[in-house]
Amino acid sequence: MIFYKTKEEIEIQRESCLLVGKALAEVAKLIKPGVTTLELDIIAEEFIRDNGAEPGFKGYGDFPNTLCASLNEGVVHGVPSNKPLENGDIISLDCGVLKNGFYGDSAYTFEVGEVSEEIKKLLDITKESLTFAIENAIVGKRIGDIGYAVQHHAEKNGYGVVRELVGHGLGRSLHESPEVPNYGRRGKGLMLKEGLVLAIEPMINMGTKDVIQSDDGWTINTKDGLPSAHFEHDIVVMKGKADVLSTFKYIEEVLKNK
Ligand code: MG
Ligand code: MG
């Protein structure tokens, strides 16, 4: 079942999506070599609760924390830990909130200290692939157009596109229909209609597209151990141009001033 949102529902959900961006910006202030992802997790949870919301992931399918923190070869679903971040790492932080009955869900991959040019390019291309995906999330296009946009841009640059994990509808549930794969064929799949809220989240690997489940039972890692990047926005399908509900604005203000 697909839930198309009314204008009123979208405005309520926008607040949840913006709050995720603000929570990630709070966390961004602290990211540097030596800090642990558990410390970041505590900051995120406090900020979310102080803003009248609940962490969206904590307790979801027994996930223990507020943030998914996926380090380097971690693709998604990493569990925050006591391991200090190191210079040259990348850390994908994925955050969900539930406020006024609606979820927000957004992710950003951060550089820790100085990262290599090779990794910077992976981050840039992944973020660009998200932009191209959003350009295709408009009335009259299909789900396959979104996936194609991501896949085409990533593969053109020699990267692997994860198949096993996908974006999703978002609303009163964290995962609603439809699934939004990061690969696909133009003109195929569900026709996009106004009011459909999607979490679009390219997961792009520097090497192979293949992933493996780590021993902790949560983290998904690249099979070849090469780094992976992940960026996620929540959008509403509209005519001509998608309405992006989440934002990286607050995060990037913090990063610019670091
Ligand atoms: Mg997410
Ligand atoms: Mg998501």
Tab-separated table of C-alpha atoms and ligand atoms in Angstrom:
chain	number	residue	atom	x	y	z
A	1	MET	CA	0.000	0.000	0.000
A	2	ILE	CA	1.316	3.406	-0.978
A	3	PHE	CA	0.395	6.451	1.105
A	4	TYR	CA	0.283	9.746	-0.748
A	5	LYS	CA	0.570	12.644	1.666
A	6	THR	CA	-1.679	15.674	1.857
A	7	LYS	CA	-0.187	19.175	1.969
A	8	GLU	CA	-0.932	19.288	5.703
A	9	GLU	CA	0.830	15.977	6.328
A	10	ILE	CA	3.820	17.110	4.297
A	11	GLU	CA	4.244	20.216	6.443
A	12	ILE	CA	4.188	18.080	9.595
A	13	GLN	CA	6.700	15.682	8.117
A	14	ARG	CA	8.926	18.516	6.925
A	15	GLU	CA	9.548	19.395	10.569
A	16	SER	CA	10.788	15.852	11.254
A	17	CYS	CA	13.042	15.859	8.201
A	18	LEU	CA	14.535	19.256	9.064
A	19	LEU	CA	15.182	18.114	12.609
A	20	VAL	CA	17.336	15.262	11.322
A	21	GLY	CA	19.481	17.744	9.410
A	22	LYS	CA	19.840	19.889	12.513
A	23	ALA	CA	20.743	16.878	14.667
A	24	LEU	CA	23.417	15.809	12.189
A	25	ALA	CA	24.759	19.373	12.205
A	26	GLU	CA	25.089	19.252	16.014
A	27	VAL	CA	27.045	16.046	15.637
A	28	ALA	CA	29.131	17.476	12.783
A	29	LYS	CA	30.548	20.082	15.172
A	30	LEU	CA	32.255	17.311	17.132
A	31	ILE	CA	33.587	15.072	14.383
A	32	LYS	CA	37.374	14.890	14.552
A	33	PRO	CA	40.065	12.275	15.155
A	34	GLY	CA	39.754	10.827	18.660
A	35	VAL	CA	36.009	11.196	19.128
A	36	THR	CA	33.931	8.021	19.301
A	37	THR	CA	30.679	7.367	17.494
A	38	LEU	CA	29.049	6.519	20.829
A	39	GLU	CA	29.820	10.076	21.973
A	40	LEU	CA	28.232	11.396	18.785
A	41	ASP	CA	25.226	9.152	19.335
A	42	ILE	CA	24.563	10.632	22.777
A	43	ILE	CA	24.646	14.176	21.369
A	44	ALA	CA	22.223	13.239	18.606
A	45	GLU	CA	19.775	11.593	20.987
A	46	GLU	CA	19.820	14.516	23.440
A	47	PHE	CA	19.304	17.032	20.645
A	48	ILE	CA	16.376	15.084	19.192
A	49	ARG	CA	14.663	14.682	22.579
A	50	ASP	CA	15.294	18.357	23.445
A	51	ASN	CA	13.393	19.188	20.265
A	52	GLY	CA	10.312	17.244	21.246
A	53	ALA	CA	11.005	14.211	19.093
A	54	GLU	CA	12.117	10.631	19.513
A	55	PRO	CA	15.031	8.898	17.834
A	56	GLY	CA	13.584	7.023	14.877
A	57	PHE	CA	16.013	4.113	14.798
A	58	LYS	CA	16.472	3.329	18.499
A	59	GLY	CA	14.489	0.181	19.183
A	60	TYR	CA	13.497	-0.163	15.529
A	61	GLY	CA	14.063	-3.862	14.862
A	62	ASP	CA	16.035	-3.831	18.141
A	63	PHE	CA	18.621	-1.373	16.781
A	64	PRO	CA	20.328	-0.072	19.952
A	65	ASN	CA	21.167	3.545	19.038
A	66	THR	CA	20.051	6.877	17.606
A	67	LEU	CA	22.637	6.988	14.829
A	68	CYS	CA	23.727	4.366	12.378
A	69	ALA	CA	27.477	4.984	12.211
A	70	SER	CA	29.195	3.190	9.352
A	71	LEU	CA	32.953	3.609	9.180
A	72	ASN	CA	35.030	3.423	5.969
A	73	GLU	CA	34.116	0.033	4.441
A	74	GLY	CA	30.856	0.091	6.445
A	75	VAL	CA	28.015	0.785	4.027
A	76	VAL	CA	25.076	1.204	6.411
A	77	HIS	CA	23.604	0.027	9.736
A	78	GLY	CA	26.832	0.381	11.725
A	79	VAL	CA	26.392	0.422	15.491
A	80	PRO	CA	28.047	3.326	17.369
A	81	SER	CA	31.094	2.150	19.296
A	82	ASN	CA	33.911	3.158	21.628
A	83	LYS	CA	36.474	3.064	18.838
A	84	PRO	CA	37.945	6.554	18.301
A	85	LEU	CA	37.714	7.992	14.802
A	86	GLU	CA	41.062	8.353	13.048
A	87	ASN	CA	42.479	10.906	10.662
A	88	GLY	CA	41.560	9.911	7.110
A	89	ASP	CA	38.428	7.948	8.055
A	90	ILE	CA	35.013	8.550	6.595
A	91	ILE	CA	31.954	8.035	8.716
A	92	SER	CA	28.422	7.711	7.363
A	93	LEU	CA	25.939	8.918	9.954
A	94	ASP	CA	22.338	8.004	9.283
A	95	CYS	CA	19.716	9.471	11.600
A	96	GLY	CA	15.973	9.110	11.988
A	97	VAL	CA	13.472	11.009	14.082
A	98	LEU	CA	9.804	10.563	14.864
A	99	LYS	CA	7.862	13.726	15.639
A	100	ASN	CA	4.101	14.365	15.523
A	101	GLY	CA	3.625	10.897	14.062
A	102	PHE	CA	5.938	11.322	11.080
A	103	TYR	CA	9.467	10.143	10.406
A	104	GLY	CA	12.447	11.999	9.011
A	105	ASP	CA	15.442	9.968	7.801
A	106	SER	CA	18.649	11.440	6.413
A	107	ALA	CA	22.297	10.468	6.120
A	108	TYR	CA	25.591	12.225	5.433
A	109	THR	CA	29.090	10.832	5.068
A	110	PHE	CA	31.653	12.943	6.927
A	111	GLU	CA	35.396	13.266	6.477
A	112	VAL	CA	37.496	12.826	9.619
A	113	GLY	CA	40.526	15.107	9.537
A	114	GLU	CA	42.220	14.969	6.149
A	115	VAL	CA	40.999	12.310	3.740
A	116	SER	CA	42.582	11.281	0.449
A	117	GLU	CA	41.609	12.853	-2.883
A	118	GLU	CA	40.346	9.432	-3.942
A	119	ILE	CA	37.901	9.364	-1.055
A	120	LYS	CA	36.846	12.993	-1.598
A	121	LYS	CA	35.903	12.029	-5.133
A	122	LEU	CA	33.828	9.084	-3.890
A	123	LEU	CA	31.926	11.429	-1.576
A	124	ASP	CA	31.403	14.028	-4.311
A	125	ILE	CA	30.143	11.537	-6.857
A	126	THR	CA	27.802	9.903	-4.341
A	127	LYS	CA	26.327	13.265	-3.382
A	128	GLU	CA	25.971	14.206	-7.048
A	129	SER	CA	24.199	10.915	-7.730
A	130	LEU	CA	21.677	11.856	-5.041
A	131	THR	CA	21.118	15.227	-6.732
A	132	PHE	CA	20.523	13.532	-10.092
A	133	ALA	CA	18.147	11.074	-8.442
A	134	ILE	CA	16.128	13.917	-6.911
A	135	GLU	CA	15.907	15.630	-10.314
A	136	ASN	CA	14.112	12.504	-11.500
A	137	ALA	CA	11.697	12.303	-8.569
A	138	ILE	CA	8.951	14.221	-10.337
A	139	VAL	CA	5.423	13.532	-11.515
A	140	GLY	CA	5.402	11.398	-14.656
A	141	LYS	CA	8.778	9.749	-14.083
A	142	ARG	CA	9.101	6.253	-12.676
A	143	ILE	CA	11.030	4.628	-9.845
A	144	GLY	CA	13.429	3.185	-12.437
A	145	ASP	CA	14.378	6.709	-13.541
A	146	ILE	CA	15.590	7.482	-10.017
A	147	GLY	CA	17.663	4.310	-9.808
A	148	TYR	CA	19.041	4.789	-13.284
A	149	ALA	CA	20.223	8.298	-12.438
A	150	VAL	CA	22.209	7.034	-9.454
A	151	GLN	CA	23.578	3.957	-11.168
A	152	HIS	CA	24.596	5.752	-14.342
A	153	HIS	CA	26.555	8.451	-12.530
A	154	ALA	CA	28.245	6.056	-10.100
A	155	GLU	CA	29.191	3.404	-12.633
A	156	LYS	CA	30.430	6.001	-15.112
A	157	ASN	CA	32.974	6.876	-12.437
A	158	GLY	CA	33.954	3.247	-11.903
A	159	TYR	CA	32.108	2.734	-8.617
A	160	GLY	CA	29.939	-0.122	-7.378
A	161	VAL	CA	26.247	0.430	-6.639
A	162	VAL	CA	24.933	-1.582	-3.700
A	163	ARG	CA	21.953	-3.729	-4.693
A	164	GLU	CA	20.891	-5.300	-1.407
A	165	LEU	CA	19.843	-2.077	0.340
A	166	VAL	CA	17.471	0.483	-1.077
A	167	GLY	CA	15.654	3.734	-0.402
A	168	HIS	CA	12.002	3.673	0.581
A	169	GLY	CA	8.745	5.451	1.121
A	170	LEU	CA	8.608	7.410	4.366
A	171	GLY	CA	5.771	8.721	6.489
A	172	ARG	CA	4.005	7.392	9.552
A	173	SER	CA	6.295	4.381	9.157
A	174	LEU	CA	10.058	4.443	8.716
A	175	HIS	CA	9.858	2.092	5.765
A	176	GLU	CA	6.850	2.436	3.513
A	177	SER	CA	6.258	1.283	-0.038
A	178	PRO	CA	7.705	1.608	-2.581
A	179	GLU	CA	11.305	0.477	-2.462
A	180	VAL	CA	13.671	2.899	-4.201
A	181	PRO	CA	16.652	0.979	-5.604
A	182	ASN	CA	19.826	2.832	-6.557
A	183	TYR	CA	19.889	0.988	-9.867
A	184	GLY	CA	17.275	0.572	-12.522
A	185	ARG	CA	16.039	1.142	-16.014
A	186	ARG	CA	14.618	4.341	-17.345
A	187	GLY	CA	10.862	4.298	-17.802
A	188	LYS	CA	10.382	1.188	-15.641
A	189	GLY	CA	8.684	0.672	-12.311
A	190	LEU	CA	6.044	2.567	-10.376
A	191	MET	CA	4.803	5.809	-11.925
A	192	LEU	CA	5.553	8.707	-9.572
A	193	LYS	CA	2.591	10.759	-8.373
A	194	GLU	CA	2.340	13.980	-6.417
A	195	GLY	CA	2.482	13.556	-2.648
A	196	LEU	CA	4.700	10.475	-2.604
A	197	VAL	CA	7.403	10.944	0.040
A	198	LEU	CA	10.603	9.025	-0.645
A	199	ALA	CA	13.857	8.571	1.221
A	200	ILE	CA	16.435	8.405	-1.570
A	201	GLU	CA	19.786	7.078	-0.385
A	202	PRO	CA	22.588	6.126	-2.754
A	203	MET	CA	25.122	3.706	-1.231
A	204	ILE	CA	28.153	3.815	-3.467
A	205	ASN	CA	31.287	1.697	-3.109
A	206	MET	CA	34.736	2.625	-4.331
A	207	GLY	CA	35.220	-0.967	-5.508
A	208	THR	CA	32.874	-3.908	-5.839
A	209	LYS	CA	29.117	-3.482	-5.473
A	210	ASP	CA	29.058	-6.610	-3.307
A	211	VAL	CA	28.462	-6.376	0.421
A	212	ILE	CA	28.675	-8.696	3.407
A	213	GLN	CA	27.062	-8.700	6.826
A	214	SER	CA	29.600	-8.161	9.609
A	215	ASP	CA	29.880	-10.353	12.690
A	216	ASP	CA	28.158	-7.746	14.877
A	217	GLY	CA	24.897	-8.707	13.180
A	218	TRP	CA	24.184	-5.139	12.061
A	219	THR	CA	26.887	-3.500	9.976
A	220	ILE	CA	26.856	-4.068	6.237
A	221	ASN	CA	30.410	-3.879	4.863
A	222	THR	CA	31.842	-3.827	1.380
A	223	LYS	CA	33.043	-7.286	0.390
A	224	ASP	CA	36.436	-6.004	-0.793
A	225	GLY	CA	37.000	-3.761	2.246
A	226	LEU	CA	37.175	-0.583	0.142
A	227	PRO	CA	35.322	2.525	1.374
A	228	SER	CA	31.640	3.211	0.810
A	229	ALA	CA	29.691	6.490	0.876
A	230	HIS	CA	26.042	7.148	1.740
A	231	PHE	CA	23.924	10.288	1.464
A	232	GLU	CA	20.176	10.392	2.010
A	233	HIS	CA	17.449	12.987	1.476
A	234	ASP	CA	13.696	12.852	1.998
A	235	ILE	CA	11.706	14.334	-0.852
A	236	VAL	CA	8.109	14.781	-1.978
A	237	VAL	CA	7.325	14.026	-5.600
A	238	MET	CA	5.899	17.141	-7.237
A	239	LYS	CA	5.296	18.402	-10.765
A	240	GLY	CA	8.491	19.716	-12.346
A	241	LYS	CA	10.692	19.701	-9.250
A	242	ALA	CA	10.753	17.575	-6.114
A	243	ASP	CA	10.287	19.276	-2.751
A	244	VAL	CA	13.307	18.290	-0.621
A	245	LEU	CA	12.117	17.972	2.978
A	246	SER	CA	15.454	17.189	4.590
A	247	THR	CA	18.484	19.456	4.341
A	248	PHE	CA	22.280	19.400	4.420
A	249	LYS	CA	22.336	23.199	4.877
A	250	TYR	CA	23.001	23.133	8.621
A	251	ILE	CA	25.608	20.397	8.303
A	252	GLU	CA	27.480	22.198	5.557
A	253	GLU	CA	27.445	25.489	7.472
A	254	VAL	CA	29.184	23.669	10.319
A	255	LEU	CA	31.679	21.993	8.006
A	256	LYS	CA	32.498	25.269	6.250
A	257	ASN	CA	33.366	26.955	9.544
A	258	LYS	CA	35.469	24.114	10.918
B	1	MG	MG	18.554	6.647	6.733
B	2	MG	MG	16.424	5.444	4.798
